[in-house]
CHARMM-style PDB file with segment names, atoms N, HN, CA, C and O in Angstrom:
ATOM      1  N   MET     1     -38.215 -21.942 -67.239  1.00  0.00      PROA
ATOM      2  CA  MET     1     -38.701 -20.892 -66.373  1.00  0.00      PROA
ATOM      3  C   MET     1     -37.567 -19.914 -66.058  1.00  0.00      PROA
ATOM      4  O   MET     1     -36.401 -20.292 -65.936  1.00  0.00      PROA
ATOM      5  N   ALA     2     -37.946 -18.676 -65.933  1.00  0.00      PROA
ATOM      6  HN  ALA     2     -38.893 -18.369 -66.032  1.00  0.00      PROA
ATOM      7  CA  ALA     2     -36.988 -17.626 -65.592  1.00  0.00      PROA
ATOM      8  C   ALA     2     -36.922 -17.474 -64.070  1.00  0.00      PROA
ATOM      9  O   ALA     2     -37.814 -17.918 -63.347  1.00  0.00      PROA
ATOM     10  N   THR     3     -35.857 -16.843 -63.607  1.00  0.00      PROA
ATOM     11  HN  THR     3     -35.132 -16.482 -64.195  1.00  0.00      PROA
ATOM     12  CA  THR     3     -35.688 -16.589 -62.175  1.00  0.00      PROA
ATOM     13  C   THR     3     -35.649 -15.087 -61.947  1.00  0.00      PROA
ATOM     14  O   THR     3     -34.865 -14.371 -62.570  1.00  0.00      PROA
ATOM     15  N   TRP     4     -36.512 -14.615 -61.039  1.00  0.00      PROA
ATOM     16  HN  TRP     4     -37.149 -15.197 -60.533  1.00  0.00      PROA
ATOM     17  CA  TRP     4     -36.525 -13.191 -60.677  1.00  0.00      PROA
ATOM     18  C   TRP     4     -35.350 -12.941 -59.768  1.00  0.00      PROA
ATOM     19  O   TRP     4     -35.268 -13.508 -58.678  1.00  0.00      PROA
ATOM     20  N   LYS     5     -34.429 -12.085 -60.212  1.00  0.00      PROA
ATOM     21  HN  LYS     5     -34.496 -11.624 -61.097  1.00  0.00      PROA
ATOM     22  CA  LYS     5     -33.143 -11.915 -59.544  1.00  0.00      PROA
ATOM     23  C   LYS     5     -33.247 -11.374 -58.130  1.00  0.00      PROA
ATOM     24  O   LYS     5     -32.337 -11.593 -57.330  1.00  0.00      PROA
ATOM     25  N   TYR     6     -34.299 -10.692 -57.800  1.00  0.00      PROA
ATOM     26  HN  TYR     6     -35.038 -10.515 -58.450  1.00  0.00      PROA
ATOM     27  CA  TYR     6     -34.408 -10.071 -56.482  1.00  0.00      PROA
ATOM     28  C   TYR     6     -34.838 -11.044 -55.397  1.00  0.00      PROA
ATOM     29  O   TYR     6     -34.522 -10.849 -54.224  1.00  0.00      PROA
ATOM     30  N   THR     7     -35.564 -12.101 -55.789  1.00  0.00      PROA
ATOM     31  HN  THR     7     -35.820 -12.259 -56.743  1.00  0.00      PROA
ATOM     32  CA  THR     7     -36.068 -13.048 -54.789  1.00  0.00      PROA
ATOM     33  C   THR     7     -35.687 -14.490 -55.054  1.00  0.00      PROA
ATOM     34  O   THR     7     -35.809 -15.341 -54.173  1.00  0.00      PROA
ATOM     35  N   GLY     8     -35.225 -14.771 -56.269  1.00  0.00      PROA
ATOM     36  HN  GLY     8     -35.127 -14.080 -56.985  1.00  0.00      PROA
ATOM     37  CA  GLY     8     -34.916 -16.149 -56.633  1.00  0.00      PROA
ATOM     38  C   GLY     8     -36.145 -16.944 -57.035  1.00  0.00      PROA
ATOM     39  O   GLY     8     -36.056 -18.148 -57.275  1.00  0.00      PROA
ATOM     40  N   ALA     9     -37.303 -16.274 -57.112  1.00  0.00      PROA
ATOM     41  HN  ALA     9     -37.375 -15.296 -56.917  1.00  0.00      PROA
ATOM     42  CA  ALA     9     -38.546 -16.958 -57.478  1.00  0.00      PROA
ATOM     43  C   ALA     9     -38.504 -17.394 -58.943  1.00  0.00      PROA
ATOM     44  O   ALA     9     -38.031 -16.659 -59.811  1.00  0.00      PROA
ATOM     45  N   LYS    10     -38.999 -18.583 -59.196  1.00  0.00      PROA
ATOM     46  HN  LYS    10     -39.383 -19.179 -58.491  1.00  0.00      PROA
ATOM     47  CA  LYS    10     -39.133 -19.090 -60.557  1.00  0.00      PROA
ATOM     48  C   LYS    10     -40.458 -18.594 -61.117  1.00  0.00      PROA
ATOM     49  O   LYS    10     -41.497 -18.720 -60.470  1.00  0.00      PROA
ATOM     50  N   VAL    11     -40.419 -18.033 -62.316  1.00  0.00      PROA
ATOM     51  HN  VAL    11     -39.575 -17.931 -62.841  1.00  0.00      PROA
ATOM     52  CA  VAL    11     -41.635 -17.500 -62.934  1.00  0.00      PROA
ATOM     53  C   VAL    11     -41.770 -18.037 -64.354  1.00  0.00      PROA
ATOM     54  O   VAL    11     -40.785 -18.233 -65.066  1.00  0.00      PROA
ATOM     55  N   SER    12     -43.009 -18.266 -64.738  1.00  0.00      PROA
ATOM     56  HN  SER    12     -43.810 -18.107 -64.160  1.00  0.00      PROA
ATOM     57  CA  SER    12     -43.279 -18.797 -66.077  1.00  0.00      PROA
ATOM     58  C   SER    12     -43.174 -17.690 -67.116  1.00  0.00      PROA
ATOM     59  O   SER    12     -43.164 -16.505 -66.784  1.00  0.00      PROA
ATOM     60  N   ASP    13     -43.096 -18.096 -68.372  1.00  0.00      PROA
ATOM     61  HN  ASP    13     -43.104 -19.059 -68.641  1.00  0.00      PROA
ATOM     62  CA  ASP    13     -43.069 -17.127 -69.464  1.00  0.00      PROA
ATOM     63  C   ASP    13     -44.325 -16.265 -69.449  1.00  0.00      PROA
ATOM     64  O   ASP    13     -44.263 -15.071 -69.743  1.00  0.00      PROA
ATOM     65  N   ALA    14     -45.461 -16.860 -69.110  1.00  0.00      PROA
ATOM     66  HN  ALA    14     -45.512 -17.830 -68.871  1.00  0.00      PROA
ATOM     67  CA  ALA    14     -46.718 -16.111 -69.054  1.00  0.00      PROA
ATOM     68  C   ALA    14     -46.672 -15.058 -67.954  1.00  0.00      PROA
ATOM     69  O   ALA    14     -47.173 -13.949 -68.140  1.00  0.00      PROA
ATOM     70  N   GLN    15     -46.075 -15.391 -66.810  1.00  0.00      PROA
ATOM     71  HN  GLN    15     -45.668 -16.292 -66.659  1.00  0.00      PROA
ATOM     72  CA  GLN    15     -45.955 -14.424 -65.721  1.00  0.00      PROA
ATOM     73  C   GLN    15     -45.024 -13.278 -66.118  1.00  0.00      PROA
ATOM     74  O   GLN    15     -45.287 -12.119 -65.798  1.00  0.00      PROA
ATOM     75  N   VAL    16     -43.951 -13.604 -66.804  1.00  0.00      PROA
ATOM     76  HN  VAL    16     -43.737 -14.545 -67.063  1.00  0.00      PROA
ATOM     77  CA  VAL    16     -43.018 -12.571 -67.263  1.00  0.00      PROA
ATOM     78  C   VAL    16     -43.747 -11.624 -68.212  1.00  0.00      PROA
ATOM     79  O   VAL    16     -43.636 -10.404 -68.083  1.00  0.00      PROA
ATOM     80  N   LYS    17     -44.486 -12.178 -69.155  1.00  0.00      PROA
ATOM     81  HN  LYS    17     -44.576 -13.168 -69.259  1.00  0.00      PROA
ATOM     82  CA  LYS    17     -45.220 -11.364 -70.122  1.00  0.00      PROA
ATOM     83  C   LYS    17     -46.242 -10.474 -69.424  1.00  0.00      PROA
ATOM     84  O   LYS    17     -46.328  -9.283 -69.723  1.00  0.00      PROA
ATOM     85  N   THR    18     -47.011 -11.031 -68.504  1.00  0.00      PROA
ATOM     86  HN  THR    18     -46.941 -11.998 -68.261  1.00  0.00      PROA
ATOM     87  CA  THR    18     -48.028 -10.269 -67.777  1.00  0.00      PROA
ATOM     88  C   THR    18     -47.396  -9.147 -66.956  1.00  0.00      PROA
ATOM     89  O   THR    18     -47.913  -8.031 -66.922  1.00  0.00      PROA
ATOM     90  N   SER    19     -46.287  -9.442 -66.300  1.00  0.00      PROA
ATOM     91  HN  SER    19     -45.867 -10.349 -66.327  1.00  0.00      PROA
ATOM     92  CA  SER    19     -45.605  -8.430 -65.488  1.00  0.00      PROA
ATOM     93  C   SER    19     -45.051  -7.313 -66.351  1.00  0.00      PROA
ATOM     94  O   SER    19     -45.164  -6.141 -65.991  1.00  0.00      PROA
ATOM     95  N   LEU    20     -44.460  -7.652 -67.476  1.00  0.00      PROA
ATOM     96  HN  LEU    20     -44.368  -8.603 -67.769  1.00  0.00      PROA
ATOM     97  CA  LEU    20     -43.916  -6.637 -68.367  1.00  0.00      PROA
ATOM     98  C   LEU    20     -45.027  -5.732 -68.895  1.00  0.00      PROA
ATOM     99  O   LEU    20     -44.852  -4.515 -68.971  1.00  0.00      PROA
ATOM    100  N   GLU    21     -46.150  -6.308 -69.254  1.00  0.00      PROA
ATOM    101  HN  GLU    21     -46.292  -7.296 -69.193  1.00  0.00      PROA
ATOM    102  CA  GLU    21     -47.285  -5.519 -69.725  1.00  0.00      PROA
ATOM    103  C   GLU    21     -47.782  -4.580 -68.623  1.00  0.00      PROA
ATOM    104  O   GLU    21     -48.120  -3.429 -68.899  1.00  0.00      PROA
ATOM    105  N   ALA    22     -47.828  -5.059 -67.384  1.00  0.00      PROA
ATOM    106  HN  ALA    22     -47.553  -5.994 -67.160  1.00  0.00      PROA
ATOM    107  CA  ALA    22     -48.287  -4.233 -66.269  1.00  0.00      PROA
ATOM    108  C   ALA    22     -47.340  -3.068 -66.002  1.00  0.00      PROA
ATOM    109  O   ALA    22     -47.790  -1.942 -65.786  1.00  0.00      PROA
ATOM    110  N   VAL    23     -46.044  -3.325 -66.014  1.00  0.00      PROA
ATOM    111  HN  VAL    23     -45.679  -4.239 -66.189  1.00  0.00      PROA
ATOM    112  CA  VAL    23     -45.075  -2.245 -65.787  1.00  0.00      PROA
ATOM    113  C   VAL    23     -45.153  -1.233 -66.921  1.00  0.00      PROA
ATOM    114  O   VAL    23     -45.125  -0.027 -66.674  1.00  0.00      PROA
ATOM    115  N   ASN    24     -45.250  -1.696 -68.140  1.00  0.00      PROA
ATOM    116  HN  ASN    24     -45.273  -2.676 -68.341  1.00  0.00      PROA
ATOM    117  CA  ASN    24     -45.354  -0.782 -69.276  1.00  0.00      PROA
ATOM    118  C   ASN    24     -46.636   0.042 -69.205  1.00  0.00      PROA
ATOM    119  O   ASN    24     -46.643   1.209 -69.596  1.00  0.00      PROA
ATOM    120  N   ALA    25     -47.716  -0.552 -68.713  1.00  0.00      PROA
ATOM    121  HN  ALA    25     -47.710  -1.501 -68.396  1.00  0.00      PROA
ATOM    122  CA  ALA    25     -48.980   0.169 -68.572  1.00  0.00      PROA
ATOM    123  C   ALA    25     -48.889   1.243 -67.489  1.00  0.00      PROA
ATOM    124  O   ALA    25     -49.594   2.251 -67.551  1.00  0.00      PROA
ATOM    125  N   ALA    26     -48.021   1.029 -66.496  1.00  0.00      PROA
ATOM    126  HN  ALA    26     -47.448   0.211 -66.445  1.00  0.00      PROA
ATOM    127  CA  ALA    26     -47.859   1.996 -65.409  1.00  0.00      PROA
ATOM    128  C   ALA    26     -46.983   3.179 -65.815  1.00  0.00      PROA
ATOM    129  O   ALA    26     -46.915   4.173 -65.092  1.00  0.00      PROA
ATOM    130  N   CYS    27     -46.327   3.085 -66.939  1.00  0.00      PROA
ATOM    131  HN  CYS    27     -46.383   2.278 -67.527  1.00  0.00      PROA
ATOM    132  CA  CYS    27     -45.423   4.140 -67.408  1.00  0.00      PROA
ATOM    133  C   CYS    27     -46.203   5.438 -67.618  1.00  0.00      PROA
ATOM    134  O   CYS    27     -47.318   5.428 -68.138  1.00  0.00      PROA
ATOM    135  N   PHE    28     -45.603   6.549 -67.208  1.00  0.00      PROA
ATOM    136  HN  PHE    28     -44.696   6.557 -66.786  1.00  0.00      PROA
ATOM    137  CA  PHE    28     -46.226   7.859 -67.350  1.00  0.00      PROA
ATOM    138  C   PHE    28     -45.939   8.505 -68.698  1.00  0.00      PROA
ATOM    139  O   PHE    28     -46.394   9.618 -68.963  1.00  0.00      PROA
ATOM    140  N   ASN    29     -45.187   7.812 -69.553  1.00  0.00      PROA
ATOM    141  HN  ASN    29     -44.818   6.908 -69.337  1.00  0.00      PROA
ATOM    142  CA  ASN    29     -44.861   8.308 -70.889  1.00  0.00      PROA
ATOM    143  C   ASN    29     -44.257   9.712 -70.850  1.00  0.00      PROA
ATOM    144  O   ASN    29     -44.621  10.582 -71.640  1.00  0.00      PROA
ATOM    145  N   CYS    30     -43.341   9.910 -69.927  1.00  0.00      PROA
ATOM    146  HN  CYS    30     -43.045   9.203 -69.285  1.00  0.00      PROA
ATOM    147  CA  CYS    30     -42.705  11.218 -69.784  1.00  0.00      PROA
ATOM    148  C   CYS    30     -41.662  11.457 -70.867  1.00  0.00      PROA
ATOM    149  O   CYS    30     -41.169  12.574 -71.020  1.00  0.00      PROA
ATOM    150  N   GLN    31     -41.325  10.420 -71.614  1.00  0.00      PROA
ATOM    151  HN  GLN    31     -41.725   9.512 -71.490  1.00  0.00      PROA
ATOM    152  CA  GLN    31     -40.438  10.469 -72.756  1.00  0.00      PROA
ATOM    153  C   GLN    31     -38.979  10.753 -72.405  1.00  0.00      PROA
ATOM    154  O   GLN    31     -38.184  11.057 -73.295  1.00  0.00      PROA
ATOM    155  N   THR    32     -38.617  10.660 -71.138  1.00  0.00      PROA
ATOM    156  HN  THR    32     -39.263  10.413 -70.416  1.00  0.00      PROA
ATOM    157  CA  THR    32     -37.219  10.873 -70.781  1.00  0.00      PROA
ATOM    158  C   THR    32     -36.446   9.566 -70.769  1.00  0.00      PROA
ATOM    159  O   THR    32     -35.249   9.558 -71.054  1.00  0.00      PROA
ATOM    160  N   GLU    33     -37.103   8.469 -70.448  1.00  0.00      PROA
ATOM    161  HN  GLU    33     -38.076   8.475 -70.216  1.00  0.00      PROA
ATOM    162  CA  GLU    33     -36.484   7.148 -70.394  1.00  0.00      PROA
ATOM    163  C   GLU    33     -35.143   7.170 -69.675  1.00  0.00      PROA
ATOM    164  O   GLU    33     -34.159   6.601 -70.148  1.00  0.00      PROA
ATOM    165  N   SER    34     -35.121   7.823 -68.551  1.00  0.00      PROA
ATOM    166  HN  SER    34     -35.921   8.286 -68.168  1.00  0.00      PROA
ATOM    167  CA  SER    34     -33.913   7.935 -67.742  1.00  0.00      PROA
ATOM    168  C   SER    34     -33.562   6.601 -67.097  1.00  0.00      PROA
ATOM    169  O   SER    34     -34.449   5.822 -66.749  1.00  0.00      PROA
ATOM    170  N   SER    35     -32.285   6.344 -66.942  1.00  0.00      PROA
ATOM    171  HN  SER    35     -31.565   6.977 -67.225  1.00  0.00      PROA
ATOM    172  CA  SER    35     -31.845   5.128 -66.267  1.00  0.00      PROA
ATOM    173  C   SER    35     -32.182   5.185 -64.780  1.00  0.00      PROA
ATOM    174  O   SER    35     -32.100   4.171 -64.086  1.00  0.00      PROA
ATOM    175  N   GLU    36     -32.556   6.349 -64.294  1.00  0.00      PROA
ATOM    176  HN  GLU    36     -32.622   7.172 -64.857  1.00  0.00      PROA
ATOM    177  CA  GLU    36     -32.940   6.498 -62.896  1.00  0.00      PROA
ATOM    178  C   GLU    36     -34.424   6.214 -62.662  1.00  0.00      PROA
ATOM    179  O   GLU    36     -34.866   6.172 -61.514  1.00  0.00      PROA
ATOM    180  N   CYS    37     -35.185   6.021 -63.712  1.00  0.00      PROA
ATOM    181  HN  CYS    37     -34.826   6.055 -64.645  1.00  0.00      PROA
ATOM    182  CA  CYS    37     -36.620   5.750 -63.588  1.00  0.00      PROA
ATOM    183  C   CYS    37     -36.834   4.316 -63.106  1.00  0.00      PROA
ATOM    184  O   CYS    37     -36.398   3.376 -63.770  1.00  0.00      PROA
ATOM    185  N   PRO    38     -37.499   4.132 -61.960  1.00  0.00      PROA
ATOM    186  CA  PRO    38     -37.708   2.778 -61.456  1.00  0.00      PROA
ATOM    187  C   PRO    38     -38.601   1.931 -62.363  1.00  0.00      PROA
ATOM    188  O   PRO    38     -38.448   0.711 -62.412  1.00  0.00      PROA
ATOM    189  N   LEU    39     -39.519   2.557 -63.070  1.00  0.00      PROA
ATOM    190  HN  LEU    39     -39.643   3.548 -63.030  1.00  0.00      PROA
ATOM    191  CA  LEU    39     -40.363   1.790 -63.992  1.00  0.00      PROA
ATOM    192  C   LEU    39     -39.540   1.289 -65.176  1.00  0.00      PROA
ATOM    193  O   LEU    39     -39.702   0.148 -65.608  1.00  0.00      PROA
ATOM    194  N   ALA    40     -38.670   2.129 -65.693  1.00  0.00      PROA
ATOM    195  HN  ALA    40     -38.538   3.056 -65.342  1.00  0.00      PROA
ATOM    196  CA  ALA    40     -37.807   1.712 -66.800  1.00  0.00      PROA
ATOM    197  C   ALA    40     -36.859   0.607 -66.350  1.00  0.00      PROA
ATOM    198  O   ALA    40     -36.608  -0.341 -67.095  1.00  0.00      PROA
ATOM    199  N   GLN    41     -36.336   0.725 -65.139  1.00  0.00      PROA
ATOM    200  HN  GLN    41     -36.540   1.494 -64.534  1.00  0.00      PROA
ATOM    201  CA  GLN    41     -35.438  -0.308 -64.620  1.00  0.00      PROA
ATOM    202  C   GLN    41     -36.174  -1.638 -64.472  1.00  0.00      PROA
ATOM    203  O   GLN    41     -35.651  -2.690 -64.842  1.00  0.00      PROA
ATOM    204  N   ALA    42     -37.392  -1.584 -63.926  1.00  0.00      PROA
ATOM    205  HN  ALA    42     -37.816  -0.730 -63.625  1.00  0.00      PROA
ATOM    206  CA  ALA    42     -38.171  -2.820 -63.761  1.00  0.00      PROA
ATOM    207  C   ALA    42     -38.499  -3.434 -65.119  1.00  0.00      PROA
ATOM    208  O   ALA    42     -38.387  -4.647 -65.299  1.00  0.00      PROA
ATOM    209  N   ALA    43     -38.898  -2.604 -66.064  1.00  0.00      PROA
ATOM    210  HN  ALA    43     -38.989  -1.619 -65.918  1.00  0.00      PROA
ATOM    211  CA  ALA    43     -39.218  -3.107 -67.400  1.00  0.00      PROA
ATOM    212  C   ALA    43     -37.988  -3.753 -68.050  1.00  0.00      PROA
ATOM    213  O   ALA    43     -38.100  -4.795 -68.696  1.00  0.00      PROA
ATOM    214  N   ALA    44     -36.839  -3.142 -67.879  1.00  0.00      PROA
ATOM    215  HN  ALA    44     -36.748  -2.296 -67.354  1.00  0.00      PROA
ATOM    216  CA  ALA    44     -35.613  -3.708 -68.458  1.00  0.00      PROA
ATOM    217  C   ALA    44     -35.262  -5.043 -67.815  1.00  0.00      PROA
ATOM    218  O   ALA    44     -34.869  -5.980 -68.509  1.00  0.00      PROA
ATOM    219  N   ASP    45     -35.400  -5.137 -66.489  1.00  0.00      PROA
ATOM    220  HN  ASP    45     -35.719  -4.375 -65.925  1.00  0.00      PROA
ATOM    221  CA  ASP    45     -35.112  -6.390 -65.792  1.00  0.00      PROA
ATOM    222  C   ASP    45     -36.056  -7.497 -66.244  1.00  0.00      PROA
ATOM    223  O   ASP    45     -35.635  -8.631 -66.474  1.00  0.00      PROA
ATOM    224  N   ILE    46     -37.330  -7.160 -66.369  1.00  0.00      PROA
ATOM    225  HN  ILE    46     -37.673  -6.239 -66.183  1.00  0.00      PROA
ATOM    226  CA  ILE    46     -38.326  -8.156 -66.784  1.00  0.00      PROA
ATOM    227  C   ILE    46     -38.108  -8.544 -68.241  1.00  0.00      PROA
ATOM    228  O   ILE    46     -38.166  -9.725 -68.583  1.00  0.00      PROA
ATOM    229  N   ALA    47     -37.860  -7.568 -69.094  1.00  0.00      PROA
ATOM    230  HN  ALA    47     -37.813  -6.609 -68.816  1.00  0.00      PROA
ATOM    231  CA  ALA    47     -37.627  -7.863 -70.508  1.00  0.00      PROA
ATOM    232  C   ALA    47     -36.414  -8.767 -70.681  1.00  0.00      PROA
ATOM    233  O   ALA    47     -36.417  -9.652 -71.536  1.00  0.00      PROA
ATOM    234  N   ALA    48     -35.391  -8.555 -69.887  1.00  0.00      PROA
ATOM    235  HN  ALA    48     -35.388  -7.836 -69.191  1.00  0.00      PROA
ATOM    236  CA  ALA    48     -34.204  -9.399 -69.972  1.00  0.00      PROA
ATOM    237  C   ALA    48     -34.520 -10.843 -69.599  1.00  0.00      PROA
ATOM    238  O   ALA    48     -33.889 -11.770 -70.107  1.00  0.00      PROA
ATOM    239  N   MET    49     -35.490 -11.036 -68.720  1.00  0.00      PROA
ATOM    240  HN  MET    49     -36.003 -10.283 -68.308  1.00  0.00      PROA
ATOM    241  CA  MET    49     -35.891 -12.398 -68.365  1.00  0.00      PROA
ATOM    242  C   MET    49     -36.481 -13.118 -69.572  1.00  0.00      PROA
ATOM    243  O   MET    49     -36.299 -14.325 -69.733  1.00  0.00      PROA
ATOM    244  N   ARG    50     -37.185 -12.377 -70.413  1.00  0.00      PROA
ATOM    245  HN  ARG    50     -37.333 -11.396 -70.282  1.00  0.00      PROA
ATOM    246  CA  ARG    50     -37.788 -12.985 -71.611  1.00  0.00      PROA
ATOM    247  C   ARG    50     -36.723 -13.453 -72.572  1.00  0.00      PROA
ATOM    248  O   ARG    50     -36.917 -14.451 -73.266  1.00  0.00      PROA
ATOM    249  N   SER    51     -35.613 -12.765 -72.629  1.00  0.00      PROA
ATOM    250  HN  SER    51     -35.456 -11.955 -72.065  1.00  0.00      PROA
ATOM    251  CA  SER    51     -34.554 -13.145 -73.562  1.00  0.00      PROA
ATOM    252  C   SER    51     -33.640 -14.206 -72.983  1.00  0.00      PROA
ATOM    253  O   SER    51     -32.752 -14.707 -73.674  1.00  0.00      PROA
ATOM    254  N   GLY    52     -33.848 -14.556 -71.715  1.00  0.00      PROA
ATOM    255  HN  GLY    52     -34.569 -14.149 -71.154  1.00  0.00      PROA
ATOM    256  CA  GLY    52     -33.058 -15.595 -71.100  1.00  0.00      PROA
ATOM    257  C   GLY    52     -31.723 -15.121 -70.543  1.00  0.00      PROA
ATOM    258  O   GLY    52     -30.860 -15.942 -70.231  1.00  0.00      PROA
ATOM    259  N   ALA    53     -31.542 -13.821 -70.413  1.00  0.00      PROA
ATOM    260  HN  ALA    53     -32.243 -13.154 -70.666  1.00  0.00      PROA
ATOM    261  CA  ALA    53     -30.286 -13.291 -69.884  1.00  0.00      PROA
ATOM    262  C   ALA    53     -30.126 -13.674 -68.427  1.00  0.00      PROA
ATOM    263  O   ALA    53     -31.110 -13.805 -67.699  1.00  0.00      PROA
ATOM    264  N   ASP    54     -28.902 -13.850 -68.010  1.00  0.00      PROA
ATOM    265  HN  ASP    54     -28.103 -13.743 -68.602  1.00  0.00      PROA
ATOM    266  CA  ASP    54     -28.607 -14.142 -66.606  1.00  0.00      PROA
ATOM    267  C   ASP    54     -28.528 -12.827 -65.846  1.00  0.00      PROA
ATOM    268  O   ASP    54     -27.644 -12.011 -66.102  1.00  0.00      PROA
ATOM    269  N   LEU    55     -29.452 -12.620 -64.912  1.00  0.00      PROA
ATOM    270  HN  LEU    55     -30.171 -13.283 -64.704  1.00  0.00      PROA
ATOM    271  CA  LEU    55     -29.504 -11.382 -64.159  1.00  0.00      PROA
ATOM    272  C   LEU    55     -29.143 -11.587 -62.710  1.00  0.00      PROA
ATOM    273  O   LEU    55     -29.627 -10.859 -61.844  1.00  0.00      PROA
ATOM    274  N   SER    56     -28.319 -12.544 -62.432  1.00  0.00      PROA
ATOM    275  HN  SER    56     -27.926 -13.136 -63.136  1.00  0.00      PROA
ATOM    276  CA  SER    56     -27.928 -12.788 -61.048  1.00  0.00      PROA
ATOM    277  C   SER    56     -27.189 -11.583 -60.504  1.00  0.00      PROA
ATOM    278  O   SER    56     -26.346 -11.004 -61.189  1.00  0.00      PROA
ATOM    279  N   PRO    57     -27.513 -11.190 -59.237  1.00  0.00      PROA
ATOM    280  CA  PRO    57     -26.846 -10.033 -58.647  1.00  0.00      PROA
ATOM    281  C   PRO    57     -25.367 -10.290 -58.403  1.00  0.00      PROA
ATOM    282  OT1 PRO    57     -24.661  -9.411 -57.909  1.00  0.00      PROA
TER     283      PRO     57
END
């Protein structure tokens, strides 16, 4: 199980996948992909959980 770095909550692979799909669906497709975009930041954090990266603050 992965750990959500903001709360320490343990989440299953299925939850990670569902969350990533939801964030990607919320994207406005503005094509800027700025590092300041909160949706891009959330997607990157969630995607990193799938790869098993350590995202501890």
